[in-house]
Coordinates of C-alpha atoms and ligand atoms in Angstrom, one line a residue:
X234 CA 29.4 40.9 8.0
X235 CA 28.5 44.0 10.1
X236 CA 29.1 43.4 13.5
X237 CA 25.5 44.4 15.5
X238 CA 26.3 44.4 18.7
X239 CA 29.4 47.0 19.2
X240 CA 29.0 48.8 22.5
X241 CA 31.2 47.2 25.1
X242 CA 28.7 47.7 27.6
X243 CA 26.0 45.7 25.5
X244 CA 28.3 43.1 25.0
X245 CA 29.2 42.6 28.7
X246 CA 25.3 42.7 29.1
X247 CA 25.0 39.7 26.6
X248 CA 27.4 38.0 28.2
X249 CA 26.2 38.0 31.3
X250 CA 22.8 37.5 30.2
X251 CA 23.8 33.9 28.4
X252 CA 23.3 32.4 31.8
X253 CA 19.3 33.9 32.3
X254 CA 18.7 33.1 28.2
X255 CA 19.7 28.9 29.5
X256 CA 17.3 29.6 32.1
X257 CA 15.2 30.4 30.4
X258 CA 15.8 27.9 28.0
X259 CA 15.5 24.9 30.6
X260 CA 11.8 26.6 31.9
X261 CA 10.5 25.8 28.0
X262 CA 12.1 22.6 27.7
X263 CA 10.1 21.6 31.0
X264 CA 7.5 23.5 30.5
X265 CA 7.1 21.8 26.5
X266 CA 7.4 18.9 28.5
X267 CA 4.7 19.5 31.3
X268 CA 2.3 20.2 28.4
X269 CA 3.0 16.6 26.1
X270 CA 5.0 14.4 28.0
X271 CA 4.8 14.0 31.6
X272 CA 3.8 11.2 33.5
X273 CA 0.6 12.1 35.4
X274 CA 2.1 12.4 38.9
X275 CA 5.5 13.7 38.1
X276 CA 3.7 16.8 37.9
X277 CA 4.3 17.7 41.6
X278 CA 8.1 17.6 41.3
X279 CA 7.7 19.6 38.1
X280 CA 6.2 22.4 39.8
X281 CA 8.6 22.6 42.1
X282 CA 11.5 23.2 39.9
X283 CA 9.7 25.3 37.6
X284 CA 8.8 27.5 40.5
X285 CA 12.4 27.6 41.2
X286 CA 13.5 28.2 38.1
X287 CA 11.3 31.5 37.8
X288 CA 13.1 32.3 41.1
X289 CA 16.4 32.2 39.9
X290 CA 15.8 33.8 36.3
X291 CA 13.9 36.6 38.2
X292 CA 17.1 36.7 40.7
X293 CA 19.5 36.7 37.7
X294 CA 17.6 39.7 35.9
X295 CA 17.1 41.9 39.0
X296 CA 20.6 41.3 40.6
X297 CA 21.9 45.2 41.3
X298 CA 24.9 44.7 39.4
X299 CA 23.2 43.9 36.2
X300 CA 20.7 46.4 36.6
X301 CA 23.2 49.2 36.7
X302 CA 25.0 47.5 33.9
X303 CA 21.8 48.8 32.0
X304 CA 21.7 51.7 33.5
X305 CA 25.1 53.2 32.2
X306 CA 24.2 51.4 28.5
X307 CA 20.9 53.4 28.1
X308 CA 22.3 56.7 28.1
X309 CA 25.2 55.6 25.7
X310 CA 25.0 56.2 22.1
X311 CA 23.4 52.8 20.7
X312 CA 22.6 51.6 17.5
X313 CA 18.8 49.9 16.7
X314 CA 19.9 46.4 17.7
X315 CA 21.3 47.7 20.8
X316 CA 18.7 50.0 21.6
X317 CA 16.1 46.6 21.6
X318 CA 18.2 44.7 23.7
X319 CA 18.1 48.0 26.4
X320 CA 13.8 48.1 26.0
X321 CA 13.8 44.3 26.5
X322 CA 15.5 43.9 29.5
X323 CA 14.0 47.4 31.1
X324 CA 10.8 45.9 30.7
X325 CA 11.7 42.3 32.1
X326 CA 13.0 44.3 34.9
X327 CA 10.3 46.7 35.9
X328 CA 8.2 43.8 35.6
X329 CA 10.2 41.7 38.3
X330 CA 10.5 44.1 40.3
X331 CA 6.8 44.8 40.9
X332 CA 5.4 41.9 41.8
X333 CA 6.9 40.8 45.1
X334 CA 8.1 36.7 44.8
X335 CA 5.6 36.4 47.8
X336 CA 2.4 37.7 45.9
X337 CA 3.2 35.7 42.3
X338 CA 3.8 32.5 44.9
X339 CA 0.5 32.8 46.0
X340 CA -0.8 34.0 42.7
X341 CA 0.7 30.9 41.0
X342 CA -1.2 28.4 43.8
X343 CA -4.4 30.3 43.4
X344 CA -4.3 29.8 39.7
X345 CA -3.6 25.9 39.5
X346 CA -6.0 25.3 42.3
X347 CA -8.7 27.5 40.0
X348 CA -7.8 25.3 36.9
X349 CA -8.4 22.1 38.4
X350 CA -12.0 24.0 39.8
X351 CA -12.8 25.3 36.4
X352 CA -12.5 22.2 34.5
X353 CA -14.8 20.1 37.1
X354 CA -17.4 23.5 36.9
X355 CA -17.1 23.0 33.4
X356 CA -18.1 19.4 33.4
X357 CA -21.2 19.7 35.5
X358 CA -22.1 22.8 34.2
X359 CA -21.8 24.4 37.5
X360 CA -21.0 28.3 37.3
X361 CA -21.5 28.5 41.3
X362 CA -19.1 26.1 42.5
X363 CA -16.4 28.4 40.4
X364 CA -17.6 31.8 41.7
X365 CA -15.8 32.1 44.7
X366 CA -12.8 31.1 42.8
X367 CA -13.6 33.5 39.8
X368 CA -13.6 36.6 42.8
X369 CA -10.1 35.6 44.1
X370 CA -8.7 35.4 40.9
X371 CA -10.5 38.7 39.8
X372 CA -8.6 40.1 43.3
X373 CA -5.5 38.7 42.5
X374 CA -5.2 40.7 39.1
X375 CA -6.4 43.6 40.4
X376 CA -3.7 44.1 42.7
X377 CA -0.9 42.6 39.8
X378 CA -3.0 46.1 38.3
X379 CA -2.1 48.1 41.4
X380 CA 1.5 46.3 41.4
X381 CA 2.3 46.9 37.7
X382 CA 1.4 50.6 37.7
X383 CA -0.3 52.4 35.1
X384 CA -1.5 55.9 34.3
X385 CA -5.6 55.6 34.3
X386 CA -6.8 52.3 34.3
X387 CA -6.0 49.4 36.0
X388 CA -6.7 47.6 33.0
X389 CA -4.3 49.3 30.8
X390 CA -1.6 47.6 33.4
X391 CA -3.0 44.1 32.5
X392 CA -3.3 44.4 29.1
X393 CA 0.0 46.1 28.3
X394 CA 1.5 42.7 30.5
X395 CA 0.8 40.7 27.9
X396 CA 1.0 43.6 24.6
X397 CA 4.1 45.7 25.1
X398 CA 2.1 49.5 24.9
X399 CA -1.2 48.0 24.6
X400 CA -4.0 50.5 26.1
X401 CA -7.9 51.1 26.3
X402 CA -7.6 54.3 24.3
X403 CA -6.2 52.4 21.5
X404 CA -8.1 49.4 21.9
X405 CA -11.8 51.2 22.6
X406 CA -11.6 53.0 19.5
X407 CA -10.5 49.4 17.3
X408 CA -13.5 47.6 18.7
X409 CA -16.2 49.9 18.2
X410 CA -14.9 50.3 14.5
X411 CA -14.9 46.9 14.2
X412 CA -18.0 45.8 15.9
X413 CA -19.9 48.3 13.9
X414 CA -18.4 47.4 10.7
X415 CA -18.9 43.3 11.5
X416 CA -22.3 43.7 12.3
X417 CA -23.1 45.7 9.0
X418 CA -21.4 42.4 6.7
X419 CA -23.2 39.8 9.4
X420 CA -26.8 41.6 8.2
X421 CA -25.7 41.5 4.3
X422 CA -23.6 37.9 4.3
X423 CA -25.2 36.1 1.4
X424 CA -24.4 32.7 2.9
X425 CA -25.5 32.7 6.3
X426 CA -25.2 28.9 7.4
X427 CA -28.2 28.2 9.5
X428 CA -27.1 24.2 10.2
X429 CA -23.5 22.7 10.5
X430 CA -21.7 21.6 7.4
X431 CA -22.7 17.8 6.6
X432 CA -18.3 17.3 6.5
X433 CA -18.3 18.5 10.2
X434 CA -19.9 15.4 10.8
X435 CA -17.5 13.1 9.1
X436 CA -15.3 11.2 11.3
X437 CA -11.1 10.6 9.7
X438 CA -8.8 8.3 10.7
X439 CA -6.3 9.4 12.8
X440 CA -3.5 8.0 11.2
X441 CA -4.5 9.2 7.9
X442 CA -4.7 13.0 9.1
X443 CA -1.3 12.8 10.2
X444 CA -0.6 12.2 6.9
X445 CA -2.1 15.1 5.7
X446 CA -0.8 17.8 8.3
X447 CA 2.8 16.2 7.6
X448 CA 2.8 16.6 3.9
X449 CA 1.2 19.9 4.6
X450 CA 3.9 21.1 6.5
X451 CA 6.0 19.6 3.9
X452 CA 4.2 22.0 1.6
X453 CA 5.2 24.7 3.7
X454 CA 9.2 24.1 3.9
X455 CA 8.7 23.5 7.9
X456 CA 12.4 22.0 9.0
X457 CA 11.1 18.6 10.7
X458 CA 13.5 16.8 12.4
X459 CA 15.8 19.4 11.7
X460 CA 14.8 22.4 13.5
X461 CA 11.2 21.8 14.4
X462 CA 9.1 18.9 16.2
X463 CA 5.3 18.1 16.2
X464 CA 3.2 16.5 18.9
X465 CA 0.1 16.2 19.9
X466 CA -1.5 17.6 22.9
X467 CA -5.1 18.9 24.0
X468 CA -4.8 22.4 23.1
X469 CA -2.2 23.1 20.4
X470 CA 0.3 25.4 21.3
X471 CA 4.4 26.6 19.7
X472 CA 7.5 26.4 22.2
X473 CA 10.5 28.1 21.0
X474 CA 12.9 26.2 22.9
X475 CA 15.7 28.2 21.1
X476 CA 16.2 29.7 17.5
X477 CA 16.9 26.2 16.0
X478 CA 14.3 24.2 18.2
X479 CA 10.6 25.3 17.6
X480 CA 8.0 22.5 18.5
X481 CA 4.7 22.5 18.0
X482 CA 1.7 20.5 18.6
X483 CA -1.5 19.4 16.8
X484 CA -4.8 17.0 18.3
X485 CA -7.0 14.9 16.6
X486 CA -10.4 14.6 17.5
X487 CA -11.4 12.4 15.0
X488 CA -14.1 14.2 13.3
X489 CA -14.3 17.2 11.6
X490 CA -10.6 17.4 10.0
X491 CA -10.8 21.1 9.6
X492 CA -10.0 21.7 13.1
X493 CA -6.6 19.6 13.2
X494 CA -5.7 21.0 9.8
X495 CA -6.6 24.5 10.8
X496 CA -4.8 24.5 14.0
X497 CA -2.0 22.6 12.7
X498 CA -1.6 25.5 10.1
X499 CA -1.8 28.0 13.1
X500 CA 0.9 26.5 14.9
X501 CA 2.9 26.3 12.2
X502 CA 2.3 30.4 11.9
X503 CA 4.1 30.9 15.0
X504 CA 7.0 28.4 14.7
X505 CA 8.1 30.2 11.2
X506 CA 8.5 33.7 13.3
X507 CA 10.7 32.2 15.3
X508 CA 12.5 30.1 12.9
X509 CA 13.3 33.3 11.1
X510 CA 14.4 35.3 13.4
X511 CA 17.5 37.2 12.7
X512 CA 20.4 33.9 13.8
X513 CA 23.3 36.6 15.5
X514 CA 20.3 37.4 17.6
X515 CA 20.6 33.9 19.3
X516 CA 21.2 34.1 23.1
X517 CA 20.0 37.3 23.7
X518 CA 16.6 39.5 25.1
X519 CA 16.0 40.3 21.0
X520 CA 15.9 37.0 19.7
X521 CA 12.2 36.0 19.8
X522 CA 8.9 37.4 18.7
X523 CA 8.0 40.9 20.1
X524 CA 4.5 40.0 21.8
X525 CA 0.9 38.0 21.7
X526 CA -0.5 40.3 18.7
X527 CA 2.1 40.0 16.4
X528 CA 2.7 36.7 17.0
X529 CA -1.5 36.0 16.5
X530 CA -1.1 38.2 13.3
X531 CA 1.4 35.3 12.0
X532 CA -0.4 32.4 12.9
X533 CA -3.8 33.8 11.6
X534 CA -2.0 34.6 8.3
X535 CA -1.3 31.3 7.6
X536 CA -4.5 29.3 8.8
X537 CA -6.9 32.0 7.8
X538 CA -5.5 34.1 5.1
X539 CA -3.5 31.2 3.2
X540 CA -5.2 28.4 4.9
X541 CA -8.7 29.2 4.3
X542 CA -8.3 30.6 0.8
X543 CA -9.6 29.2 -2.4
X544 CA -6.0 29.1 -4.2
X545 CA -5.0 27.1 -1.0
X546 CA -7.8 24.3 -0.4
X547 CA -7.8 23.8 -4.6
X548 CA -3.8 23.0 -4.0
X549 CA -4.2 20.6 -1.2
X550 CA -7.9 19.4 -2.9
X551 CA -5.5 16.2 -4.3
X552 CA -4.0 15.4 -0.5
X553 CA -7.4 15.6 1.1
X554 CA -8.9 13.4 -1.7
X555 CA -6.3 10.6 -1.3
X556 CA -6.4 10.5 2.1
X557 CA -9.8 11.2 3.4
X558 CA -12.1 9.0 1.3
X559 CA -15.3 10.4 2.5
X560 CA -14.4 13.5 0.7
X561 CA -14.9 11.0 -2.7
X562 CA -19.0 12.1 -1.8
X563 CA -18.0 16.2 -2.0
X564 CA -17.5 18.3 -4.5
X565 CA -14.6 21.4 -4.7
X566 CA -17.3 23.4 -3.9
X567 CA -18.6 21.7 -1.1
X568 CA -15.3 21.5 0.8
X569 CA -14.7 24.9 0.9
X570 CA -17.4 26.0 2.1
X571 CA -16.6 23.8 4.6
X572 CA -13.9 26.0 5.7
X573 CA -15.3 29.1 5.2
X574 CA -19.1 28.5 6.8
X575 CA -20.1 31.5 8.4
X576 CA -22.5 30.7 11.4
X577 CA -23.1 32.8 14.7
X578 CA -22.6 29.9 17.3
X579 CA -22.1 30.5 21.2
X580 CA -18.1 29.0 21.3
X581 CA -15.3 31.2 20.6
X582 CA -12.4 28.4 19.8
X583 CA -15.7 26.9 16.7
X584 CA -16.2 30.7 15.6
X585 CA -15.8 31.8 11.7
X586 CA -13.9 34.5 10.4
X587 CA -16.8 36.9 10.3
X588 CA -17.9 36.1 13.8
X589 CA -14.6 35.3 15.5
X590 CA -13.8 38.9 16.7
X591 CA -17.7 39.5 18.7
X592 CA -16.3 36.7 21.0
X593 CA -13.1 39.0 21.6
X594 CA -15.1 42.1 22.2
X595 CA -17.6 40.4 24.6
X596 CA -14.9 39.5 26.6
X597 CA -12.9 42.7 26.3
X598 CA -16.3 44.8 27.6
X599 CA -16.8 42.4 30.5
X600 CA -12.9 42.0 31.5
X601 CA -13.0 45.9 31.7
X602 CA -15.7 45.7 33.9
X603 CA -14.3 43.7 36.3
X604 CA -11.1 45.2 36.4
X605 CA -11.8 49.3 36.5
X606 CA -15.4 49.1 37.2
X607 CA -14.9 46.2 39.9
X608 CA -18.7 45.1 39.3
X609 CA -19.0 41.9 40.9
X610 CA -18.6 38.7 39.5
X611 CA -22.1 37.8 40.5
X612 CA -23.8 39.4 37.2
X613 CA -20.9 38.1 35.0
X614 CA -23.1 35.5 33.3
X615 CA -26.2 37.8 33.4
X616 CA -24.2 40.1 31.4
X617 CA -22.9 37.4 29.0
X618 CA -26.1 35.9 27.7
X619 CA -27.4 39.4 27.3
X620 CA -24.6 40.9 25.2
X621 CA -23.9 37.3 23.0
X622 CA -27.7 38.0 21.9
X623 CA -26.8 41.3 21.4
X624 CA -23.8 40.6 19.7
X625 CA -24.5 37.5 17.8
X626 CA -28.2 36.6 17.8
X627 CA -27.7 33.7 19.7
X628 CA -27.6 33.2 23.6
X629 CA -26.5 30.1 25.8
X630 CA -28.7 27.4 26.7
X631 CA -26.1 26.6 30.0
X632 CA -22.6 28.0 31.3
X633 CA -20.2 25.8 29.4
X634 CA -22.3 27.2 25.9
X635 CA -21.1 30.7 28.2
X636 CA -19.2 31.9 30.8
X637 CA -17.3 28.8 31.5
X638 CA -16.2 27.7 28.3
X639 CA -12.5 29.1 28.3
X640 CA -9.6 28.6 30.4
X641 CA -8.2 31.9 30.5
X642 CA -9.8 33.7 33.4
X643 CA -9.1 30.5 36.0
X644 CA -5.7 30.5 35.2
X645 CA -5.6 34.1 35.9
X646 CA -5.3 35.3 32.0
X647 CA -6.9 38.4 32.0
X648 CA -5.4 40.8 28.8
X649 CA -5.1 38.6 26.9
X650 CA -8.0 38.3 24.9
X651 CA -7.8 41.7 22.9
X652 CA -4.5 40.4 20.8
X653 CA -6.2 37.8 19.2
X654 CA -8.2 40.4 18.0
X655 CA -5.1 42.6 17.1
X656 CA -3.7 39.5 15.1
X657 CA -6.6 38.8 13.5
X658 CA -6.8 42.2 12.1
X659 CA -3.5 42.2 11.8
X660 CA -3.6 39.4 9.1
X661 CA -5.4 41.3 6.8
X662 CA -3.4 44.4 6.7
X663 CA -0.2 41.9 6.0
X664 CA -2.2 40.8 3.0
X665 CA -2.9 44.0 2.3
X666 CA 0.8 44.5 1.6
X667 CA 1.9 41.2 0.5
X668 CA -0.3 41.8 -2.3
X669 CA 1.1 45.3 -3.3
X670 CA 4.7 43.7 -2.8
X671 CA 5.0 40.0 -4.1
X672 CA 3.6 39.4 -7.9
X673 CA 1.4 36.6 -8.4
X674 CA 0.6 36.0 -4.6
X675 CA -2.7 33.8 -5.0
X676 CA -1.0 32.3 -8.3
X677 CA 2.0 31.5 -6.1
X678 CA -0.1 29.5 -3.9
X679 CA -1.7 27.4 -6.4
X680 CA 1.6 26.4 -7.8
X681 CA 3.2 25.9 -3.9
X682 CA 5.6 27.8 -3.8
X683 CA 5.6 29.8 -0.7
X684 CA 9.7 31.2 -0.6
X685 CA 8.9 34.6 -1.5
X686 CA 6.0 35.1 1.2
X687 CA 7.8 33.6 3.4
X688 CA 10.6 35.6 2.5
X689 CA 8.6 38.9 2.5
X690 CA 7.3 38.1 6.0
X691 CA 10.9 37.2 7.2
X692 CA 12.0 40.9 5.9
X693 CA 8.9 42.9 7.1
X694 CA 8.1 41.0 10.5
X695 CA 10.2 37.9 11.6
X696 CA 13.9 39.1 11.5
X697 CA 13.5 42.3 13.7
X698 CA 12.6 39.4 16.7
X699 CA 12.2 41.8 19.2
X700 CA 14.2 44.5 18.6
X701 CA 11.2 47.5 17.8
X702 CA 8.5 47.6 20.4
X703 CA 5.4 46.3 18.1
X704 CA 3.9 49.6 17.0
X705 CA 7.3 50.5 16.3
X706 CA 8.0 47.3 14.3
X707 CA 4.6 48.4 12.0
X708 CA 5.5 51.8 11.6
X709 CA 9.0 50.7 10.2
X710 CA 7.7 48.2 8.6
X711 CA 4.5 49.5 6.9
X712 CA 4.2 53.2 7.4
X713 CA 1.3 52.7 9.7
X714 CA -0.3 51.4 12.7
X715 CA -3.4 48.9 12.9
X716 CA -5.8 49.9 10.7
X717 CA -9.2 47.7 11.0
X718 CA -10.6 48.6 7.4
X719 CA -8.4 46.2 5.9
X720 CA -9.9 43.2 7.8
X721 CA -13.1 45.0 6.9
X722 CA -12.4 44.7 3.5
X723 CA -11.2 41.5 3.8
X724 CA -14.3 40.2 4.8
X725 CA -16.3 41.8 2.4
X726 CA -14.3 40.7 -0.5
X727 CA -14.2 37.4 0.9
X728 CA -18.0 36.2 2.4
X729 CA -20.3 39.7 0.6
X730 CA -19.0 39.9 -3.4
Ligands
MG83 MG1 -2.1 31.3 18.6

């Protein structure tokens, strides 16, 4: 076996790095277990050592000695693997250096104080009691803007934060294609659901839906036990606590199975990149996924792409069946449709395929506003209902149907929105090549055997971890950047023909 790493520089840089990687390592662990397993008030002990923890992995990374180590290894001759390990850690480092430990303590209070505000606004519907919050948070990331540094919008600082080279001019030029394109298949959609789906309002066991997303990951070849865990929490989410510990989690509302099943699928999306990451990357700044968008593109394979399709839901028709007798009253038919129901409705996290992405865009349009245009958060909802009608058709009847139905903005998320849209997209341009590349792809489906697409995603996507910045990582992987006709075509295909 080729050894990868070669430069003795880069290996004294991996060595030393070991100690931020367990770090590191010890912030998922508690922070996995801050979001299933904690007691309610050991939380206050929790945040102390996790506030600690992202003291002493930020002290680790920025130490002088380390930093120069860097230094002399970037201007060295370096091969690929190398080369990623140098990006990663530049970027961790600019990044720690900007924003001063006294500003992200404060940030950090402002943000769990807003959380706690936001959910009780949410409940009483109460968009006033969360305004004053809403402007300090909208503050805050302005000046992590400023801080950050960028060349001509503040914004571009945010959103390439959370999207390694993300900027406006790519992004403005994505959405308007794609709103334009949307909007044309939203007038010609020959099934346009004007009530909910009669199997949204059956109610499952929950025992007997664990059943189903267990042999469903079974299905899938997802180590349990072995390398992987699943739990359940509110809001299913992937920790890669290291290369051979992924977790993820799954809830159960009880009704309308689609949504466990779906997210379940999602999750698993994420935990296979990880799983198949290249193994010799272990321990070091390359050996995780590259950012949010790729990492959406994954999980969105899986739950919409595979997930959604009609070679998918006719191979787990049986499993449904046995375990979820209401279905006895459907027909094949019936079911998917089910998943595929296209409906213009006011909540992003309930949104179809086709509609999905005006959510995104609403948000994108407004977060810009804020940030460059600094309008005040005052006409925020104003602006909201007036562009969802413009959007979609549909407008909200109170703030939780609007402006306060996601968590991002009061935990101080603001970015991060546009790469769900980017994986989205995404999705379709990896089917776009799975198809040209593995024979048989819906075939393979019906008959479950998924080796080869996972295989092909491993070679094209997973196994590079981190090592090409992500429109690096698409170029050398597929000749090309995004392209948005794909999910275009996608649709078309899919909800017009
Ligand atoms: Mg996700």
């Amino acid at each position: 076996m080729d050894k990868i790493f070669v430069n003795p520089k880069i290996k004294n840089i991996l060595k030393y790095y070991k100690r931020i990687w367990s770090v590191k390592h010890a912030q998922s662990l508690l922070g996995w277990d801050t979001k299933v397993n904690i007691p309610v008030l050991g939380i206050k002990e929790r945040s102390v050592a996790e506030g600690e923890l992202s003291f002493l992995s930020r002290e680790l990374l920025t130490s002088s000695r380390f930093v120069e180590l860097i230094e002399k290894a970037s201007k060295e001759y370096l091969n690929d693997y190398e080369k990623g390990v140098v990006r990663v850690l530049k970027r961790d480092i600019k990044i720690a250096k900007s924003l001063p430990p006294r500003f992200i303590r404060e940030k950090s209070r402002i943000e769990s104080r807003c959380v706690k505000i936001w959910e009780e606004a949410k409940r009483k519907d109460n968009f006033l009691k969360f305004k004053p919050w809403l402007k300090r948070i909208v503050e805050i990331e302005r000046k992590t803007a400023e801080y950050l540094g960028y060349d001509r919008y503040p914004y571009d600082a945010l959103l390439d934060f959370y999207e390694e080279g993300l900027r406006m001019k790519d992004l403005d030029p994505l959405f308007r294609d794609l709103k334009k394109g949307l909007k044309r298949i939203l007038l010609k959609l020959e099934k346009r659901a004007l009530e909910i789906h009669p199997i949204e309002k059956e109610k499952y066991e929950i025992e007997n839906m664990k059943k189903v997303n267990l042999l469903i990951l079974k299905i899938f070849g997802f180590p349990l036990e072995k390398r992987g865990k699943i739990h359940i929490s509110e809001h299913p989410f992937t920790e890669s606590i290291s290369i051979n510990d992924v977790r993820i989690t799954t809830n159960y509302e009880g009704i309308d199975f689609k949504r466990s099943l779906l997210s379940t699928i999602h999750e698993f999306g994420h935990a296979l990149y990880e799983l198949q990451v290249n193994k010799r990357f272990d321990f070091t700044p390359i050996g995780k996924g590259v950012s949010s968008g790729i990492h959406e593109s994954q999980s969105r394979f899986w739950e919409n792409i595979i997930g959604r399709s009609k070679e998918f839901i006719q191979l787990i028709h049986p499993i449904l069946k046995q375990n979820l007798k209401f279905l006895s009253n459907y027909s094949f038919g019936d079911i998917f449709d089910y998943f595929n129901t296209v409906k213009p409705s006011l909540i992003r996290t309930e949104a179809d395929e086709v509609t999905y992405n005006f959510h995104i865009i609403l948000r994108y349009e407004l977060e810009k506003l804020i940030i460059n245009e600094k309008i005040d958060v005052d006409e925020l909802p104003k602006i909201w209902n007036e562009e969802m009608e413009n959007l979609l058709g549909v407008k909200p009847n109170n703030y939780k149907e609007g402006i306060l139905q996601d968590i991002h903005w009061s935990s101080g998320i603001i970015g991060y929105f546009p790469t769900y849209t980017l994986g989205t997209v995404l999705s379709a341009q990896l089917k776009k090549h799975i198809l040209r590349d593995v024979r048989d792809f819906n075939q393979k489906i019906i008959n479950r055997d998924f080796s080869s697409i996972k295989e092909w995603l491993r070679e094209k996507i997973h196994k590079f971890g981190s090592m090409y910045s992500p429109k690096d990582l698409l170029k050398k992987s597929f000749g090309e950047t995004i392209r948005v006709e794909y999910f275009l075509d996608y649709l078309k295909q899919k909800y017009i023909k």
